[in-house]
PDB file of C-alpha atoms in Angstrom:
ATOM      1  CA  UNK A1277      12.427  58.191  22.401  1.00 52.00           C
ATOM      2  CA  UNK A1278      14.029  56.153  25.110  1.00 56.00           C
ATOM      3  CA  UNK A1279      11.943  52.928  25.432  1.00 53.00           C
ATOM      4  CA  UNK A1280      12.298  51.076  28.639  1.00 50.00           C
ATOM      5  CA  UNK A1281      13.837  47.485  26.587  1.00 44.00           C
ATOM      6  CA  UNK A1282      16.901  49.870  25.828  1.00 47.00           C
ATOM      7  CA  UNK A1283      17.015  50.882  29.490  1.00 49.00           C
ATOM      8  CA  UNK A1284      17.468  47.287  30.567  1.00 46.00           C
ATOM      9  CA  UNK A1285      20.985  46.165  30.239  1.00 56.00           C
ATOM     10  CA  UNK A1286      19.981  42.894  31.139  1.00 57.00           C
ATOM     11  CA  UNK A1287      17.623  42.805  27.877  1.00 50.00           C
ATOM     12  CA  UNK A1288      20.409  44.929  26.193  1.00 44.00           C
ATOM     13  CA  UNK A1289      22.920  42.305  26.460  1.00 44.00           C
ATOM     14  CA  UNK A1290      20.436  39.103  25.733  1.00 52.00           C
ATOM     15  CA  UNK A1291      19.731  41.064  22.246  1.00 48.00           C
ATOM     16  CA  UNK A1292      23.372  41.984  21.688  1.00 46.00           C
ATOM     17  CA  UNK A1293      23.808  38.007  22.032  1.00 48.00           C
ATOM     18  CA  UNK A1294      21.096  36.727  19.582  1.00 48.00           C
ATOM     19  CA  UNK A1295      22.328  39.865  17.293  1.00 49.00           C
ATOM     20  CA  UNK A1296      25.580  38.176  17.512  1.00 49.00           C
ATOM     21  CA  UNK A1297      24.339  34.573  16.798  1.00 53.00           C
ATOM     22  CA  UNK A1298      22.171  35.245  14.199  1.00 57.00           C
ATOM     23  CA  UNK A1299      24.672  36.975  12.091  1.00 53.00           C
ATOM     24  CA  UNK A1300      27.008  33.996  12.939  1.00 58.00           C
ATOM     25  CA  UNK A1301      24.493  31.725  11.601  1.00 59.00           C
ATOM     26  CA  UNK A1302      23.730  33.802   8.200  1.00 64.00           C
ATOM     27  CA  UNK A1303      27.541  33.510   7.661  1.00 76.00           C
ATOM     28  CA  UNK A1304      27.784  29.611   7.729  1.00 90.00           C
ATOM     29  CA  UNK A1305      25.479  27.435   5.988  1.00 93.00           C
ATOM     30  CA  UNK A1306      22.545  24.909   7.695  1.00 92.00           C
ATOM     31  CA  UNK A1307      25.661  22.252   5.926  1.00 94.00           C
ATOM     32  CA  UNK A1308      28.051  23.802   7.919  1.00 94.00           C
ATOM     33  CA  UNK A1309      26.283  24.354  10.893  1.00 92.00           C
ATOM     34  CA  UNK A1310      25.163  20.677  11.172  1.00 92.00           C
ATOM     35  CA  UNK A1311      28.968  19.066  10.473  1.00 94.00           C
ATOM     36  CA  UNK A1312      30.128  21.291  13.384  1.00 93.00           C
ATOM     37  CA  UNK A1313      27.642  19.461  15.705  1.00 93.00           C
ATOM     38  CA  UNK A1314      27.840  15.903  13.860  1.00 94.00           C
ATOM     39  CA  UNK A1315      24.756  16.483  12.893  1.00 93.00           C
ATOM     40  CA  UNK A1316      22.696  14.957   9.894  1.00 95.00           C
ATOM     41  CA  UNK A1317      20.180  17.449   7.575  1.00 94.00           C
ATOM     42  CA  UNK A1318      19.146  16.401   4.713  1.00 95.00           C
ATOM     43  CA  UNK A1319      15.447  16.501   1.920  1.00 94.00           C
ATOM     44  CA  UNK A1320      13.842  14.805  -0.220  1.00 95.00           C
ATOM     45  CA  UNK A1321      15.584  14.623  -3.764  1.00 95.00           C
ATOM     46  CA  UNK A1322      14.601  14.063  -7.781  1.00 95.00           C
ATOM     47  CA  UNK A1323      17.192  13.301 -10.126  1.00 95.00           C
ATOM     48  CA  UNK A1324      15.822  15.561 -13.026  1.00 95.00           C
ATOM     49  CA  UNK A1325      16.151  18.706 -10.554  1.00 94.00           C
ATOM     50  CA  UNK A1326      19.589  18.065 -10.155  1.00 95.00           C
ATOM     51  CA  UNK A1327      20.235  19.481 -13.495  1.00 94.00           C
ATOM     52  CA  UNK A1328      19.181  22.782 -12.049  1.00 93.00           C
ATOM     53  CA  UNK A1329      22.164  24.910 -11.328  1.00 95.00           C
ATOM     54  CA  UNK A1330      20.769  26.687  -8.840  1.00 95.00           C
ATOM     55  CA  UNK A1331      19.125  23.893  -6.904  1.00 94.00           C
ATOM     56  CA  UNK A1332      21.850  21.567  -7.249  1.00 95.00           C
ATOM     57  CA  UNK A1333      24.064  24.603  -5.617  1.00 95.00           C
ATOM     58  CA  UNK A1334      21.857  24.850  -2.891  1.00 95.00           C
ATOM     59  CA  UNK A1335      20.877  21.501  -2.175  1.00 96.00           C
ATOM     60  CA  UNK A1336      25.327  21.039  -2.109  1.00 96.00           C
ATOM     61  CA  UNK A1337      25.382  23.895  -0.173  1.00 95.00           C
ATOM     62  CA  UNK A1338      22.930  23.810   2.443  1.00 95.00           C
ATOM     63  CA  UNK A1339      22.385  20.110   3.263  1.00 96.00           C
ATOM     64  CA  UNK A1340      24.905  17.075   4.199  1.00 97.00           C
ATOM     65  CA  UNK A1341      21.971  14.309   3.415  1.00 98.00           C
ATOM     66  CA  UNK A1342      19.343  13.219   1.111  1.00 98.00           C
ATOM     67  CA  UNK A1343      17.121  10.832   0.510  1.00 97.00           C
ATOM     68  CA  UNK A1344      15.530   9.592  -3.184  1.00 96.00           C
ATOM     69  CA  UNK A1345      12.081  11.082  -3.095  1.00 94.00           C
ATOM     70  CA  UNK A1346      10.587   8.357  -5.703  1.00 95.00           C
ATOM     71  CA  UNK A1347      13.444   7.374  -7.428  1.00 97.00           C
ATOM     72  CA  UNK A1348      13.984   4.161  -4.791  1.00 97.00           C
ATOM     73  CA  UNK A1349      10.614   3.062  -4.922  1.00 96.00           C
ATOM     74  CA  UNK A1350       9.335   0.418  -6.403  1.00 94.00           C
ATOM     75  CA  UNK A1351       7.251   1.580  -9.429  1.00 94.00           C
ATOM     76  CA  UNK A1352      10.192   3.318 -10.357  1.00 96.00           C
ATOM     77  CA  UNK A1353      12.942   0.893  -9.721  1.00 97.00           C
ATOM     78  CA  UNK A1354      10.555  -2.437 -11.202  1.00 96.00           C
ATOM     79  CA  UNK A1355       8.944  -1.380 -14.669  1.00 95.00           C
ATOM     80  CA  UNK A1356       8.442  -4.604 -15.105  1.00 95.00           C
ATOM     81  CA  UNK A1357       8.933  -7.981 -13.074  1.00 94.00           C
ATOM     82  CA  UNK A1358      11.637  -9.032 -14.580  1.00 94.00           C
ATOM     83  CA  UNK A1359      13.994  -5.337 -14.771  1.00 96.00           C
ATOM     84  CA  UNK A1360      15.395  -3.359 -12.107  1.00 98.00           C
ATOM     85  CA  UNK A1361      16.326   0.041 -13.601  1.00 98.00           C
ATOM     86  CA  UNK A1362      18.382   1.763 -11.193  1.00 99.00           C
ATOM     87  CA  UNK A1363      19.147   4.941 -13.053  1.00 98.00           C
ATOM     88  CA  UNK A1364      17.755   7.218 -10.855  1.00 98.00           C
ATOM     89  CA  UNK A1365      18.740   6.384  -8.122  1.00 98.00           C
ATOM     90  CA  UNK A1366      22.595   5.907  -9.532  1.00 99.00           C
ATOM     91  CA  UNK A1367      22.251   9.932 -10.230  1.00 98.00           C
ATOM     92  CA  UNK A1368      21.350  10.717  -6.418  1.00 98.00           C
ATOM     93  CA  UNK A1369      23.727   8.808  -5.574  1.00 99.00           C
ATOM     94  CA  UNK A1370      26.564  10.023  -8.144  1.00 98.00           C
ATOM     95  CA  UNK A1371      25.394  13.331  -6.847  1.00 98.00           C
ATOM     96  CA  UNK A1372      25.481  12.685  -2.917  1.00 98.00           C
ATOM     97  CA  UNK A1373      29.383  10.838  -3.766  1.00 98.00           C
ATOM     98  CA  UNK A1374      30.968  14.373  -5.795  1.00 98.00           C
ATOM     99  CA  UNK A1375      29.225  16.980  -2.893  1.00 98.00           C
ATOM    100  CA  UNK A1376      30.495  14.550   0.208  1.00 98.00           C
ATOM    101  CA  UNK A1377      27.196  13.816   1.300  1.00 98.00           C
ATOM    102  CA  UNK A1378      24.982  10.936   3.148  1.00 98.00           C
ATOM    103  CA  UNK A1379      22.357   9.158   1.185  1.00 99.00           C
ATOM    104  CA  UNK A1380      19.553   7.437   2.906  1.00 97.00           C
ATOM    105  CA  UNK A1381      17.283   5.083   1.107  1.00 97.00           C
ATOM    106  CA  UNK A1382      13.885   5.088   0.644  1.00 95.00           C
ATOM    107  CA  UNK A1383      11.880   2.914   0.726  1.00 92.00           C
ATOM    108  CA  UNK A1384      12.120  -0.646   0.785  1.00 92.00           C
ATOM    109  CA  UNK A1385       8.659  -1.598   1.324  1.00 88.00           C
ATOM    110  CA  UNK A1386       5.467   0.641   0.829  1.00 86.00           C
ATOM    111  CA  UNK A1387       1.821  -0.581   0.870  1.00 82.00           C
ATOM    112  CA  UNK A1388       1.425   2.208  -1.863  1.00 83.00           C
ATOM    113  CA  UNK A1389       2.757   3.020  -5.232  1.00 85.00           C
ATOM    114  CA  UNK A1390       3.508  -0.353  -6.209  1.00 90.00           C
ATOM    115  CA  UNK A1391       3.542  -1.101 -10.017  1.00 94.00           C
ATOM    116  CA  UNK A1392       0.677  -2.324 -11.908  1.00 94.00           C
ATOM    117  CA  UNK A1393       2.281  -5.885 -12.752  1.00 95.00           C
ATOM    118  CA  UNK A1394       2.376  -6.700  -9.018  1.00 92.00           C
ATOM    119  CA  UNK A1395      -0.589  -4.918  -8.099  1.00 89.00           C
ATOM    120  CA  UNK A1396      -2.828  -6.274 -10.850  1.00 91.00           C
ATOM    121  CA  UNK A1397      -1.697 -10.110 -10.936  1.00 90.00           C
ATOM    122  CA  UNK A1398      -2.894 -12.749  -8.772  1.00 89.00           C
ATOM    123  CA  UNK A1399       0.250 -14.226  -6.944  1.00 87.00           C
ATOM    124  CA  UNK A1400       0.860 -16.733  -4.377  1.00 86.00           C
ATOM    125  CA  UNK A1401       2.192 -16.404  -0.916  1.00 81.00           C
ATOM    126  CA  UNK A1402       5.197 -18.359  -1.922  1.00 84.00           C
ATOM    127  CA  UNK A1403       5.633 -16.286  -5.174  1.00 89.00           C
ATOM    128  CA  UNK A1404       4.954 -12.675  -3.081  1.00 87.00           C
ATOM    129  CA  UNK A1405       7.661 -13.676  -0.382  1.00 84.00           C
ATOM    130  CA  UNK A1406      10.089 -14.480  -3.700  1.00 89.00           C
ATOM    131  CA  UNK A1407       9.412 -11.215  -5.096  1.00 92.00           C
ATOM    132  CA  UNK A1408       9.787  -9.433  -1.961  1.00 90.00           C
ATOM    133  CA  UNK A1409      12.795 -11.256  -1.432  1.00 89.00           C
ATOM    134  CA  UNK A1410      14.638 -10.616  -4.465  1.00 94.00           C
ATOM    135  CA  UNK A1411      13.753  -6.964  -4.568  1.00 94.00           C
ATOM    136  CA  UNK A1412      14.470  -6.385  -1.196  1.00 93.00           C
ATOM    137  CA  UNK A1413      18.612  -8.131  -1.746  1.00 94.00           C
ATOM    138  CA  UNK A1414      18.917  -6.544  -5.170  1.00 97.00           C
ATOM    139  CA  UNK A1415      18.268  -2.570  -4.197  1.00 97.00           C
ATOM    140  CA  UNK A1416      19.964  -3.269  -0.895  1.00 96.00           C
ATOM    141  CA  UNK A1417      22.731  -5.165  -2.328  1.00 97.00           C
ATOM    142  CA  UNK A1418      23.167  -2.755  -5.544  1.00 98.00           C
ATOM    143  CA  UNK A1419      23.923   0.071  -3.296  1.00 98.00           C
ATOM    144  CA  UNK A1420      25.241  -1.622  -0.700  1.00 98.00           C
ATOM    145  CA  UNK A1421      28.420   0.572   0.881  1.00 98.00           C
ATOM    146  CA  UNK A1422      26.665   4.020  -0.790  1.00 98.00           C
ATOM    147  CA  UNK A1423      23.454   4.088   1.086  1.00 98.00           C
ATOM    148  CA  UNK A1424      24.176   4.342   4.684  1.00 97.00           C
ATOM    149  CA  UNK A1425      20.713   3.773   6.417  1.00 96.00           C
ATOM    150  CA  UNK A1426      17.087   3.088   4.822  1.00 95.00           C
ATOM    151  CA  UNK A1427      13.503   3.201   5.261  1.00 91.00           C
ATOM    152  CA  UNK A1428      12.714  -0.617   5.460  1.00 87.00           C
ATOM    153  CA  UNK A1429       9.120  -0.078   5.816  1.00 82.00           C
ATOM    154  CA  UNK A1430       7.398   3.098   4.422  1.00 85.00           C
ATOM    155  CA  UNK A1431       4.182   4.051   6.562  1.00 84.00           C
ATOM    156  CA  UNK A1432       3.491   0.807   7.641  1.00 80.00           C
ATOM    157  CA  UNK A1433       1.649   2.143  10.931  1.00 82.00           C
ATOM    158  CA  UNK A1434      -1.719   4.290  11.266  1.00 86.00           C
ATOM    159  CA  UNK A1435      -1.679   7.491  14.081  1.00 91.00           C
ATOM    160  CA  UNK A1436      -2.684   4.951  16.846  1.00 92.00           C
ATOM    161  CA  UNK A1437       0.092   2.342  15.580  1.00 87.00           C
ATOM    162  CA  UNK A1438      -2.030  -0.332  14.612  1.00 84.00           C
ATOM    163  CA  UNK A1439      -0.327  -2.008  11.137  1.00 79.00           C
ATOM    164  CA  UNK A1440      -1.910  -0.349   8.255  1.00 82.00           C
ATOM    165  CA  UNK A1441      -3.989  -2.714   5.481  1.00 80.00           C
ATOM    166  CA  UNK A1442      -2.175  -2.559   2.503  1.00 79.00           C
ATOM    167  CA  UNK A1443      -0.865  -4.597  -0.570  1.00 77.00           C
ATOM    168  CA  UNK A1444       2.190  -6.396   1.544  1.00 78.00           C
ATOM    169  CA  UNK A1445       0.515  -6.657   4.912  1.00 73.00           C
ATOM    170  CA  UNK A1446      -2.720  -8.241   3.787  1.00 72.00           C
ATOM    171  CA  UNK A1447      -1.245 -11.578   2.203  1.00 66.00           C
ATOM    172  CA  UNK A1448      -0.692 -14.461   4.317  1.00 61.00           C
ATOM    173  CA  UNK A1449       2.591 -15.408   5.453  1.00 59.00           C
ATOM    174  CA  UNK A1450       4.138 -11.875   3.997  1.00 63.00           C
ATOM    175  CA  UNK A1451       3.579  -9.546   6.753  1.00 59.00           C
ATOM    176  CA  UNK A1452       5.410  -8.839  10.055  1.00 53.00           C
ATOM    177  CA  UNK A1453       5.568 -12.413  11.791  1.00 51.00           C
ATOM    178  CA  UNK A1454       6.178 -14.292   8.579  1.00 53.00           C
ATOM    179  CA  UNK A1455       9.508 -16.273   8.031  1.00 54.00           C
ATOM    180  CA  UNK A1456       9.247 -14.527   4.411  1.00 49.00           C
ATOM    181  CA  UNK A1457      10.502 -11.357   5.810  1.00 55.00           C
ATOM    182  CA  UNK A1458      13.306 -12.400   8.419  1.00 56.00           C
ATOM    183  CA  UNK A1459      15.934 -11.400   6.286  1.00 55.00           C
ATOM    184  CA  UNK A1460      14.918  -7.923   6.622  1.00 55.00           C
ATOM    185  CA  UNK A1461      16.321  -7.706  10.071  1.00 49.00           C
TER     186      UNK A1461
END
């Protein structure tokens, strides 16, 4: 049966084109596709799914960025106060450096997921702008030159961007207009 789409050549030749382009794009990776327009695509990564053979070829493969899912984060990175254990994120990275790929950082500072022996002590505002401080130049500065661009500040603004309460923003002197946090910048 002759349906009137295959009578129009105009139609004809539009679905001859995106016939075309489609199997273009099924013979080049998203990877592939993105460095030919200088273009970043990256996810969300785990270090212990790395050791997957099959997601570790993909994730090679398909993407020329990613980004530590947790392994970044405080709770992970700061076990304790005095220990910055930067394991996991050493494996993204080792992983981003042998597949030439982009690794962005993330995050910084979060109002959430902090560990317990910040979260459950009673510090000062001198002490909190210290701590914030010294973990803010130590991640930075430990993968300074293999991290090319990070998330600073994790969710630190609700849907109508008003500052969300949290752990950081609520002390005095540590949020956004204190000199404790100039650095940042």
């Amino acid at each position: 049966m002759d349906s009137p789409f295959m009578r129009t050549p105009r139609r004809l030749r539009l679905l001859l084109v995106c016939v075309s382009l489609t199997a273009s794009c099924l013979a080049q990776s998203l990877r592939e596709q993105a460095d030919a327009l200088g273009f970043l695509v990256g996810t969300a990564v785990r270090p212990y799914a790395l050791a997957e053979q099959q997601y570790s070829a993909t994730l090679g493969r398909e993407f020329n960025m990613i980004e530590a899912e947790d392994a970044m984060k405080w709770w992970v990175l700061r076990p304790d106060q005095s220990t910055f254990d930067f394991r996991q994120g050493d494996q993204i990275v080792g992983f981003a450096e042998t597949h030439r790929m982009k690794v962005r950082g993330h995050t910084l500072v979060w109002g959430w997921t902090n560990p317990p022996w910040l979260t459950s002590q009673t510090f000062t505002v001198e002490q909190l702008a210290h701590i914030l401080h010294e973990h803010i130049t130590r991640v930075a500065g430990h993968y300074r030159g293999k991290v090319f661009a990070w998330d600073v500040l994790n969710e630190g603004f609700d849907e109508n961007g008003k500052v969300k309460p949290s752990f950081w923003y609520d002390q005095p002197g540590i949020g956004f207009a204190g000199k404790s946090t100039a650095y940042i910048e």
